[in-house]
mmCIF file of C-alpha atoms in Angstrom:
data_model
loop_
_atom_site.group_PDB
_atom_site.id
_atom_site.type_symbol
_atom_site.label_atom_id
_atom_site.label_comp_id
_atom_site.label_asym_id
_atom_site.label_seq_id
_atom_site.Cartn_x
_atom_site.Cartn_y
_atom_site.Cartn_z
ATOM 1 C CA UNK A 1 122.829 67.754 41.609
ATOM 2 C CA UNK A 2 119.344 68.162 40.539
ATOM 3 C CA UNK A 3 116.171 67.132 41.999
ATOM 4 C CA UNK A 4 113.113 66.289 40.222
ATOM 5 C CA UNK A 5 109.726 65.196 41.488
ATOM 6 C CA UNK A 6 107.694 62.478 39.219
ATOM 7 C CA UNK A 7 104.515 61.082 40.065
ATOM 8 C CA UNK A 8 103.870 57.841 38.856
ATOM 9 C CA UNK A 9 100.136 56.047 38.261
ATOM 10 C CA UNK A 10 100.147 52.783 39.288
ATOM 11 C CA UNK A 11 97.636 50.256 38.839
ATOM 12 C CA UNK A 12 97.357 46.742 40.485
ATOM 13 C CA UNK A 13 101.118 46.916 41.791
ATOM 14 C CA UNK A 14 101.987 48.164 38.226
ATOM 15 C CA UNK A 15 103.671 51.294 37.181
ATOM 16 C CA UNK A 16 101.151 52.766 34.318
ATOM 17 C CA UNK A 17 103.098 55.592 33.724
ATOM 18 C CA UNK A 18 105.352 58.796 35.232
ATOM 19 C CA UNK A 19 104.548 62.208 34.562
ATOM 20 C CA UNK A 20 106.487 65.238 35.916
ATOM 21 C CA UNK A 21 103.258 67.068 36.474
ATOM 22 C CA UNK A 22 100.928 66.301 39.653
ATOM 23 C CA UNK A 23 97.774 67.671 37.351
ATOM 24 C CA UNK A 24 98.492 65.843 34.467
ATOM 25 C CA UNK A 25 99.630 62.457 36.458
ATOM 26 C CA UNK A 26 95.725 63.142 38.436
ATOM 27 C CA UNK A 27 93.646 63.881 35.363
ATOM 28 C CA UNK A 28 95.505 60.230 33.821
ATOM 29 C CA UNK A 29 94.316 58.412 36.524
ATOM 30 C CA UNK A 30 91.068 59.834 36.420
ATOM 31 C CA UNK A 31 90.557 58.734 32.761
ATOM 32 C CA UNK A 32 92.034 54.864 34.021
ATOM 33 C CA UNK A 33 88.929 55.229 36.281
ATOM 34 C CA UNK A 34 86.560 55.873 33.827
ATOM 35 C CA UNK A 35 87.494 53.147 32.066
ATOM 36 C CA UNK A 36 87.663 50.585 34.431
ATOM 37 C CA UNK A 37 84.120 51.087 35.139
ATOM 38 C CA UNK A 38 82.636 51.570 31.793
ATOM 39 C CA UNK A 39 85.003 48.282 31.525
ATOM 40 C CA UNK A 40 82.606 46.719 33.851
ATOM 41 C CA UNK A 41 79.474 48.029 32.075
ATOM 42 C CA UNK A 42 80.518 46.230 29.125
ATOM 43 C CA UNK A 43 81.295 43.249 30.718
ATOM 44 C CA UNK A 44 77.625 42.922 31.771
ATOM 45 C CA UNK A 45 76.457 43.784 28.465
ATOM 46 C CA UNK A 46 74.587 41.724 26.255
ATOM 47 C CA UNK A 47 76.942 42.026 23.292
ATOM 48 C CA UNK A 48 79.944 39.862 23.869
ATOM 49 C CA UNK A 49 83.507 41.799 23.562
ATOM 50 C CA UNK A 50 86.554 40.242 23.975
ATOM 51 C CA UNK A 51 88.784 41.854 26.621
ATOM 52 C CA UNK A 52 90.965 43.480 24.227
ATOM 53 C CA UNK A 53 88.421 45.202 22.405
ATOM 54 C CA UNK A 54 86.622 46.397 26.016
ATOM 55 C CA UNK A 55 89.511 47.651 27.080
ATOM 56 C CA UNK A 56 90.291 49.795 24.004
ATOM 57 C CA UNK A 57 86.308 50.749 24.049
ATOM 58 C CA UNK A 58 86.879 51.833 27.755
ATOM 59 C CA UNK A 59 89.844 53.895 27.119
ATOM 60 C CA UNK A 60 88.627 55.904 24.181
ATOM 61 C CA UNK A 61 85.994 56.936 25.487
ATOM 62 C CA UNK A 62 86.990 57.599 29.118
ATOM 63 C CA UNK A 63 89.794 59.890 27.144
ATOM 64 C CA UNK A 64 86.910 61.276 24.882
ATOM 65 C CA UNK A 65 84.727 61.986 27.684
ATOM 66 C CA UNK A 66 83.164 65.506 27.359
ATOM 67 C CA UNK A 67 82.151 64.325 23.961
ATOM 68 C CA UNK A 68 80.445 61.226 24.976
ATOM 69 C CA UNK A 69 78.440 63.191 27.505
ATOM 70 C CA UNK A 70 77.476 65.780 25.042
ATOM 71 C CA UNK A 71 76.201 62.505 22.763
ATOM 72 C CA UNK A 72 74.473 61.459 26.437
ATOM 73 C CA UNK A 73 73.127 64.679 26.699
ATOM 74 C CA UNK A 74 74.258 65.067 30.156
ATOM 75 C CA UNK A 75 76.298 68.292 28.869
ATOM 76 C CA UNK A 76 75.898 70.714 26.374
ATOM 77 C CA UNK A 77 78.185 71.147 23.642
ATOM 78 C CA UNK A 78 80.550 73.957 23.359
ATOM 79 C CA UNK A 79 80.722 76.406 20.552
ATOM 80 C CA UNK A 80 83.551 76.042 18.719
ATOM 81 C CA UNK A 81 84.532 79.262 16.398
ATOM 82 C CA UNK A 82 85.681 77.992 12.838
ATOM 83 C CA UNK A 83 88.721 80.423 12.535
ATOM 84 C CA UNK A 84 91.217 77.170 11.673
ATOM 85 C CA UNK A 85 89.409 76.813 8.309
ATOM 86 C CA UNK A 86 90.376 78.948 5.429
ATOM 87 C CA UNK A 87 86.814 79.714 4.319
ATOM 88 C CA UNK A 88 85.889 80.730 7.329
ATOM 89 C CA UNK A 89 88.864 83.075 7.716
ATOM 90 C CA UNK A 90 88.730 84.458 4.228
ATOM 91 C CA UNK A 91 84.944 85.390 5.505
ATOM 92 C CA UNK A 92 86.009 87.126 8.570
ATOM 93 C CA UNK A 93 88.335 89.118 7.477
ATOM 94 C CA UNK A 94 86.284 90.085 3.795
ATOM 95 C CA UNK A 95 83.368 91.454 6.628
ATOM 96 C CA UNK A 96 86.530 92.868 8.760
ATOM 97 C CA UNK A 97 87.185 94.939 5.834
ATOM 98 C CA UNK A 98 84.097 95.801 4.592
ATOM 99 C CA UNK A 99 83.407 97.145 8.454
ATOM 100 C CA UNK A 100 86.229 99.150 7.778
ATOM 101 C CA UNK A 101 85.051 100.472 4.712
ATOM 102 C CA UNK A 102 81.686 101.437 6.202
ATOM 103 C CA UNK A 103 83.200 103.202 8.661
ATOM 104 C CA UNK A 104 85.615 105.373 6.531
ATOM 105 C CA UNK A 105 82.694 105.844 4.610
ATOM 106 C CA UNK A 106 80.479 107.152 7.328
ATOM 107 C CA UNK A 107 83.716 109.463 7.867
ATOM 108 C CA UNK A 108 83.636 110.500 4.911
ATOM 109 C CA UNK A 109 79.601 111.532 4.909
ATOM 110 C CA UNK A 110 80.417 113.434 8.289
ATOM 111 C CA UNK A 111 82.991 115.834 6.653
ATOM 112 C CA UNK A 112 81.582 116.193 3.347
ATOM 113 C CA UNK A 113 77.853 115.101 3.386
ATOM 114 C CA UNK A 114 78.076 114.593 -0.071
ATOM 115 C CA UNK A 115 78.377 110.694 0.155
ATOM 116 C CA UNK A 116 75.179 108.958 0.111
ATOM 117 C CA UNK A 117 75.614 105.524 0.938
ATOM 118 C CA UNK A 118 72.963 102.943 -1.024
ATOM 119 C CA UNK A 119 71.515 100.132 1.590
ATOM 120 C CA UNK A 120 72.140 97.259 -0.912
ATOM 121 C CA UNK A 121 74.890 98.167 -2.530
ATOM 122 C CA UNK A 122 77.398 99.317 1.138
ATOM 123 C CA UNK A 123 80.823 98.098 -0.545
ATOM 124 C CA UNK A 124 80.191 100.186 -3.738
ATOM 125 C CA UNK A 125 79.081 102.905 -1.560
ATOM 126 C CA UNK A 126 82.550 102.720 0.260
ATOM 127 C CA UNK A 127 84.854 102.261 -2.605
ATOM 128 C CA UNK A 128 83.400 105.159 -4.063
ATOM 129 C CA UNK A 129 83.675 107.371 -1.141
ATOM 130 C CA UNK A 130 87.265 106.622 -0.937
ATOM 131 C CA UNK A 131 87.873 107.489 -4.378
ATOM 132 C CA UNK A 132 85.447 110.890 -4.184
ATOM 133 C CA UNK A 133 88.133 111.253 -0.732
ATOM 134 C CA UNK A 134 90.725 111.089 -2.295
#
C-alpha cells in the first residue's frame, strides 16, 4: 500500500487545487494572495472592470510578478543571455572559434616566430599560420 502526501490550497471553504509538492502548493497560494489584493486595488479604481476581467487582471499579473515589479521599478531586471536564438549562437561559437584560432596561432609564433599576426586582419592571420604549420 502506498502513501502519498498532497497539499491542497483552499480558498473560502473551496478546494483550489492539490499539488504533491509543499513548495509548489506554498508559492500557488502566494500568487492567490497577490491577486486577491491587487483584486481589491482594482475594485477601488476609477476604471470600471467587471469581475471577470479583475480577476483575470489579478491573476496574470500576481503569476507575472517579478516582471511587473521590474516595470514598477521596485526590482531590477535580470540579464538574460540570448543563447536560445540561433543568431546569437552562430555568433558565439564563430568568436569561440576564432579564439581558438588566435590561440593556435600565438602557438604557432612561439615555436617558429615566423608568424606575424596583422591586428585587423586576426582570422587571416590564423588560417595562414595553420597552413604555414602544417
Amino acid at each position: 500500500m502506498a502513501v502519498e502526501s498532497r497539499y491542497v490550497v483552499i480558498r473560502k471553504a473551496v478546494e483550489v487545487e492539490t499539488f504533491m509538492d509543499k513548495r509548489a502548493a506554498d508559492e500557488y497560494d502566494k500568487m492567490l494572495d497577490i491577486a486577491d489584493g491587487l483584486s481589491e486595488i482594482f475594485e477601488q479604481a476609477p476604471v470600471e472592470l467587471s469581475e471577470s476581467i479583475r480577476e483575470e487582471l489579478s491573476v496574470y499579473l500576481a503569476q507575472n510578478r517579478e516582471e511587473v515589479l521590474v516595470a514598477l521599478q521596485a526590482k531590477k531586471a535580470k540579464v538574460v543571455s540570448k543563447k536560445s536564438t540561433g543568431s546569437s549562437q552562430k555568433k558565439t561559437k564563430d568568436t569561440a572559434e576564432l579564439a581558438n584560432d588566435t590561440v593556435e596561432a600565438d602557438s604557432v609564433k612561439a615555436t617558429t616566430e615566423s608568424v606575424k599576426k596583422p591586428k585587423a586582419a586576426g582570422v587571416k592571420a590564423s588560417s595562414k599560420a595553420k597552413s604555414d604549420a602544417a
